PDB file of C-alpha atoms in Angstrom:
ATOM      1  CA  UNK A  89      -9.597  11.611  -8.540  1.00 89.00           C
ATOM      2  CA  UNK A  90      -9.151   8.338  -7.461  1.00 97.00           C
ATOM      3  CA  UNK A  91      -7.850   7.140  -4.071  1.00 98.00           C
ATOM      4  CA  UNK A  92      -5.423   3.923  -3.103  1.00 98.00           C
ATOM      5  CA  UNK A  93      -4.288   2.449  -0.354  1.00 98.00           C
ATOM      6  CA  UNK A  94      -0.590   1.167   0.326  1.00 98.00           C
ATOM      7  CA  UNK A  95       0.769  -0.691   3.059  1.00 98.00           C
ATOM      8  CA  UNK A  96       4.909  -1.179   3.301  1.00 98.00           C
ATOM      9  CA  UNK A  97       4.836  -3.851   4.926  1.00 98.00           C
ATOM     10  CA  UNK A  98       7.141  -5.320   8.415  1.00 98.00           C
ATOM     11  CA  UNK A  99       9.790  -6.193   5.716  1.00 97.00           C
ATOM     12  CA  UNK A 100      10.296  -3.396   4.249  1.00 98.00           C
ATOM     13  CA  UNK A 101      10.375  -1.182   7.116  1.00 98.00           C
ATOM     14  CA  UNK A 102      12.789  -3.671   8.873  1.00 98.00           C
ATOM     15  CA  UNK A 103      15.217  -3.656   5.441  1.00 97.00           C
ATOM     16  CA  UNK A 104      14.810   0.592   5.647  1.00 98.00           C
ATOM     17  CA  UNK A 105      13.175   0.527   1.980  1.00 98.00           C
ATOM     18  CA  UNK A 106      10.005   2.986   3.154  1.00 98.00           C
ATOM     19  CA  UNK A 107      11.660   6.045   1.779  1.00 98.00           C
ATOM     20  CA  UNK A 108      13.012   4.039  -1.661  1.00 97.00           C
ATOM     21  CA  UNK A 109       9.326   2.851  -2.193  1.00 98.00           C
ATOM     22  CA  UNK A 110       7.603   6.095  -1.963  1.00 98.00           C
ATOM     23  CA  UNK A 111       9.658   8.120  -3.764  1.00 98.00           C
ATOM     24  CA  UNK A 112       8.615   5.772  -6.332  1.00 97.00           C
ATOM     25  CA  UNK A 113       5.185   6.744  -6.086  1.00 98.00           C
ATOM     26  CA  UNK A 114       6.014  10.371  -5.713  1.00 96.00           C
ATOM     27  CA  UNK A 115       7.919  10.321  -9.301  1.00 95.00           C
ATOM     28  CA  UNK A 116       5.352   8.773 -10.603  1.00 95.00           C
ATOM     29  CA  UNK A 117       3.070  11.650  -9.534  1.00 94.00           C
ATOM     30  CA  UNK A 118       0.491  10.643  -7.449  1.00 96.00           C
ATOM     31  CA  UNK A 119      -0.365  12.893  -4.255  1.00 97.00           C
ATOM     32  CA  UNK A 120       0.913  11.558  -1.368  1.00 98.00           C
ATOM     33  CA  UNK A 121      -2.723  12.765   1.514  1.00 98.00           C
ATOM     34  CA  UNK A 122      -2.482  10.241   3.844  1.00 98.00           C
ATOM     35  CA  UNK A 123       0.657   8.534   5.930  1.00 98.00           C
ATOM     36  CA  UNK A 124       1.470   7.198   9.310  1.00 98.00           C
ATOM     37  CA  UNK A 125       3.598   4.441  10.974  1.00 98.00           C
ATOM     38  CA  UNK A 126       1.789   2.103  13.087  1.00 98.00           C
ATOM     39  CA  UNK A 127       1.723  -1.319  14.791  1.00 98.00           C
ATOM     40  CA  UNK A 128      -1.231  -3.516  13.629  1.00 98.00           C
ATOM     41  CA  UNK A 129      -3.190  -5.905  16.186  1.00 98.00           C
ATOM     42  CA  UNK A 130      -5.020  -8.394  15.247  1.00 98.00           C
ATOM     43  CA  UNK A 131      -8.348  -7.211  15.289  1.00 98.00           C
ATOM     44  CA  UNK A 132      -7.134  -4.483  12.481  1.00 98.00           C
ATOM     45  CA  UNK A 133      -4.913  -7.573  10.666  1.00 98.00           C
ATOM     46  CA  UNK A 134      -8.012  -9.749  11.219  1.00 97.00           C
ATOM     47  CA  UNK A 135     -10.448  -7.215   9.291  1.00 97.00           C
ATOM     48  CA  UNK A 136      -7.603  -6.520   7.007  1.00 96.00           C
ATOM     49  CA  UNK A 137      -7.134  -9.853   5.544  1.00 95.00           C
ATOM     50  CA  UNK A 138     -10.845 -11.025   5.946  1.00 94.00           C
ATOM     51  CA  UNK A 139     -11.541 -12.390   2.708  1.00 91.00           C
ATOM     52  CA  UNK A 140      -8.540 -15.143   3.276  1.00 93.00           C
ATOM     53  CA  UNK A 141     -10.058 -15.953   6.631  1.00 95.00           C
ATOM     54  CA  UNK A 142     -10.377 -20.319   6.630  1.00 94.00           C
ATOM     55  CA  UNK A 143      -7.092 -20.149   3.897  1.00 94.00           C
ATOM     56  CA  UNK A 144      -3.991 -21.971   4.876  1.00 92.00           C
ATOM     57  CA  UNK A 145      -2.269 -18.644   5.202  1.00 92.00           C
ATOM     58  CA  UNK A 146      -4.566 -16.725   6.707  1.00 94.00           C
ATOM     59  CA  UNK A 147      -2.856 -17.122  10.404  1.00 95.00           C
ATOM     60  CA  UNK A 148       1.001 -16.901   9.282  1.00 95.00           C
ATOM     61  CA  UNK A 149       0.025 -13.375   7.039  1.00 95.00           C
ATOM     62  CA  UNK A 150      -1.833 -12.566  10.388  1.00 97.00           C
ATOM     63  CA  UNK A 151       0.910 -12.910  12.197  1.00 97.00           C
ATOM     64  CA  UNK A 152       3.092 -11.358  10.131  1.00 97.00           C
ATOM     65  CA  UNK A 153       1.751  -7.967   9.342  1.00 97.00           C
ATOM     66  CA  UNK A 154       1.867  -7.849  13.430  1.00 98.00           C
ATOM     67  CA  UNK A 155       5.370  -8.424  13.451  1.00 97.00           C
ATOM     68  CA  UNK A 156       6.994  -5.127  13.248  1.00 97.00           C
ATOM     69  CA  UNK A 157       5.692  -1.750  12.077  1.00 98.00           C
ATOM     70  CA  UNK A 158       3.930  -1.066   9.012  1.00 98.00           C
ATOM     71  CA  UNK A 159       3.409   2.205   6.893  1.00 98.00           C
ATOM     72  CA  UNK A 160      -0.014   2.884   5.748  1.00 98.00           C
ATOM     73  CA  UNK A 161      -0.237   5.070   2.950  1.00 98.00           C
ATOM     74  CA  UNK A 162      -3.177   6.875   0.665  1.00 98.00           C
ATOM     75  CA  UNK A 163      -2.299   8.029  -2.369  1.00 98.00           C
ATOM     76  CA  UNK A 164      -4.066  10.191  -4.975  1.00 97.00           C
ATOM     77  CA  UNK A 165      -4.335  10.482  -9.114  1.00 96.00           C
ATOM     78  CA  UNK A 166      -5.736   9.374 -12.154  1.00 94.00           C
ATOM     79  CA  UNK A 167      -6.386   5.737 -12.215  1.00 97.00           C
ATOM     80  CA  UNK A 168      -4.270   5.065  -9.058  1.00 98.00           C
ATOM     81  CA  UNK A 169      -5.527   1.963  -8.262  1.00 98.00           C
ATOM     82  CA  UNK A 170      -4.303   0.269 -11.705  1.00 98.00           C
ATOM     83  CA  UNK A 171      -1.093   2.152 -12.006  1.00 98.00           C
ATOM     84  CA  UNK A 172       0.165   1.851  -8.281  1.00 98.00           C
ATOM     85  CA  UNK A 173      -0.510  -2.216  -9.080  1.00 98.00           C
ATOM     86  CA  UNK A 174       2.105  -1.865 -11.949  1.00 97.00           C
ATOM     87  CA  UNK A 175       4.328   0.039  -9.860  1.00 98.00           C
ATOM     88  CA  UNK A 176       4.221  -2.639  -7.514  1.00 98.00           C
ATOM     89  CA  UNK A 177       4.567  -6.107  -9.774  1.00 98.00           C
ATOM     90  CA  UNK A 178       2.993  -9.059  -9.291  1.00 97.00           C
ATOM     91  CA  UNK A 179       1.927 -10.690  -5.733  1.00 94.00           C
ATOM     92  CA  UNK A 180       4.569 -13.410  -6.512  1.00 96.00           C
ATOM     93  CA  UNK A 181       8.229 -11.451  -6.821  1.00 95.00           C
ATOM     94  CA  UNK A 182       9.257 -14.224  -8.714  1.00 95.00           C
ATOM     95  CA  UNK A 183       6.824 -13.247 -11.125  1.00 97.00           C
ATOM     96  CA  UNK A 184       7.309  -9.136 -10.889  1.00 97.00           C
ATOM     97  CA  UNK A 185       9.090  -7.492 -13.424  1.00 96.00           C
ATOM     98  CA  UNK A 186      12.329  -6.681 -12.939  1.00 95.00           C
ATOM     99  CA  UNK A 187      11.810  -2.873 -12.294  1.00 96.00           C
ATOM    100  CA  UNK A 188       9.077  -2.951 -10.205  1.00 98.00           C
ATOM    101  CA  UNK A 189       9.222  -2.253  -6.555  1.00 98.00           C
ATOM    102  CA  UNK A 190       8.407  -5.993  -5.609  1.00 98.00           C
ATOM    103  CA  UNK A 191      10.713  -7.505  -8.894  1.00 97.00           C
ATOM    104  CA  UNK A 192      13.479  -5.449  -7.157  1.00 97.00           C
ATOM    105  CA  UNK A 193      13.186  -5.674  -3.528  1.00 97.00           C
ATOM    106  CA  UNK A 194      11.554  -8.931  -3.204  1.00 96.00           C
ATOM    107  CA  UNK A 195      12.376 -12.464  -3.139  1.00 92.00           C
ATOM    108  CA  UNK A 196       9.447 -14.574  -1.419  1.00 92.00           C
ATOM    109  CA  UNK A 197       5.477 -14.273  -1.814  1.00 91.00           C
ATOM    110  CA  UNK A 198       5.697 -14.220   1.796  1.00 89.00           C
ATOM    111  CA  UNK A 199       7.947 -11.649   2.106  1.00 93.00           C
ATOM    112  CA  UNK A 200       6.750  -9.498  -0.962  1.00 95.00           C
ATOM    113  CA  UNK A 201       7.539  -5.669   1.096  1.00 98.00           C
ATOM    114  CA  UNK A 202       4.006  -3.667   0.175  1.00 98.00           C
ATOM    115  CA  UNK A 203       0.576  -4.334  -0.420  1.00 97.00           C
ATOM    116  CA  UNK A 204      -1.681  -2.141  -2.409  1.00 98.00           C
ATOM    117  CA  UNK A 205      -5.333  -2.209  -3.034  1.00 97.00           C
ATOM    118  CA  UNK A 206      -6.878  -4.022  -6.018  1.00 96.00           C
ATOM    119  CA  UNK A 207      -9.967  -2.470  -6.418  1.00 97.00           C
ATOM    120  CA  UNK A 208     -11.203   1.142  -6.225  1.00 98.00           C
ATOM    121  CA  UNK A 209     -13.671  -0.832  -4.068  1.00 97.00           C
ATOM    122  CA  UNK A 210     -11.204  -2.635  -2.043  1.00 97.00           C
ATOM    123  CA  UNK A 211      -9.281   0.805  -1.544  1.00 98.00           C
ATOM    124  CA  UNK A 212     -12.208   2.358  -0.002  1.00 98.00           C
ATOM    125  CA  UNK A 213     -12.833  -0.375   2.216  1.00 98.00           C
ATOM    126  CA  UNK A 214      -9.143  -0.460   3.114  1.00 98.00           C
ATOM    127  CA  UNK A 215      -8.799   3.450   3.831  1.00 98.00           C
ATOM    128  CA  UNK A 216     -11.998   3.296   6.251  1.00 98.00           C
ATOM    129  CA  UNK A 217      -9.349   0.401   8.236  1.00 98.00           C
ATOM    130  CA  UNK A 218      -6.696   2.697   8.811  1.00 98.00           C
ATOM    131  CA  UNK A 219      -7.500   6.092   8.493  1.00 98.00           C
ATOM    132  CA  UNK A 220     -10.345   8.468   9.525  1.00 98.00           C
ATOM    133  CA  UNK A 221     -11.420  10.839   7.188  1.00 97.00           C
ATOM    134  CA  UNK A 222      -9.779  13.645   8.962  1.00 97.00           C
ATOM    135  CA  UNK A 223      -6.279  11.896   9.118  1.00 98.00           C
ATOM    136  CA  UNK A 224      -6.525  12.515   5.269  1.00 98.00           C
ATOM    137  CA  UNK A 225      -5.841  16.012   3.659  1.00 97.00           C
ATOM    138  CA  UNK A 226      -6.763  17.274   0.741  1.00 94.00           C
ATOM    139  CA  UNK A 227      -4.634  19.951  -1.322  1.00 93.00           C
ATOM    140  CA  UNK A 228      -3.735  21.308  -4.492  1.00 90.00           C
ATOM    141  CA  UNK A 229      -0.457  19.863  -6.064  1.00 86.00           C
ATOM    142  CA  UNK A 230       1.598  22.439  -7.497  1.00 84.00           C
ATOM    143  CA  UNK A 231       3.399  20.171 -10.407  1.00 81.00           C
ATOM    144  CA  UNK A 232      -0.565  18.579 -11.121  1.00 80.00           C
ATOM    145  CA  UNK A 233      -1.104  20.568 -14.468  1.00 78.00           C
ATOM    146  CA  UNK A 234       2.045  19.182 -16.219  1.00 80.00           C
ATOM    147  CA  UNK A 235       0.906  15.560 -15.609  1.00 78.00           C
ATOM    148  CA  UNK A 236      -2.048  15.202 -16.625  1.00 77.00           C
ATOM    149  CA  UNK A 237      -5.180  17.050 -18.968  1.00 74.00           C
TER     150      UNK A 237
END
């Protein structure tokens, strides 16, 4: 099974949307095996957004996942990565559909509540950040066999 990371981001925990978002992963019936609430520095943001590093908003999206608390979330399922993306909507709520968790809970690219890997690649790499390999658990879910072959 494949593994993705999600972050809800200082926005959403400040508007009280964390429990809104996940259930909407739950329903869609991935397995929830990693979870906590933490305060990022900036060595962690840093590493997190590396790849924007020398970008014009590197510093402000620095700064802002530092803000306030964040909830950093693995999830588990067939083709996660993909289908947790959909879930989502597009970077750019003004371009997320209107059901998905960004097209109704976001209004600003700046602002846009969760962040979710976009590779199986990146969602490794983004795990290792935040969680040790203990911190995740692995498990049978009961409902599993009436969602997928």
């Amino acid at each position: 099974m494949e593994r993705t990371f999600i972050m809800l981001k200082p926005d959403a925990v400040q508007r009280g949307l964390a429990g809104e978002m996940i259930v909407r992963f739950e329903k869609k019936g991935f397995k929830l095996v990693g979870m906590k609430l933490i305060q990022v520095d900036r060595t962690l943001a840093e590493e997190h957004y590396a790849e924007h590093r020398g970008k014009g908003f590197f510093e402000p999206t620095v700064a802002y996942i530092m803000s306030s608390p964040v909830v950093a979330l693995v999830w588990e399922g067939k083709n996660v990565v993909a289908l947790a993306r959909e879930l989502m909507g597009a970077t750019n709520p003004a371009n997320a559909n209107p059901g998905s968790i960004r097209g109704m809970y976001a209004m600003d690219i700046s602002r846009n509540v969760i962040h979710g890997s976009d590779s199986v690649t990146s969602a490794e790499r983004e795990i290792a950040l935040y969680f040790k390999p203990e911190e995740l658990v692995d498990y049978r879910k009961a409902s599993d066999e009436w969602l997928s072959e």
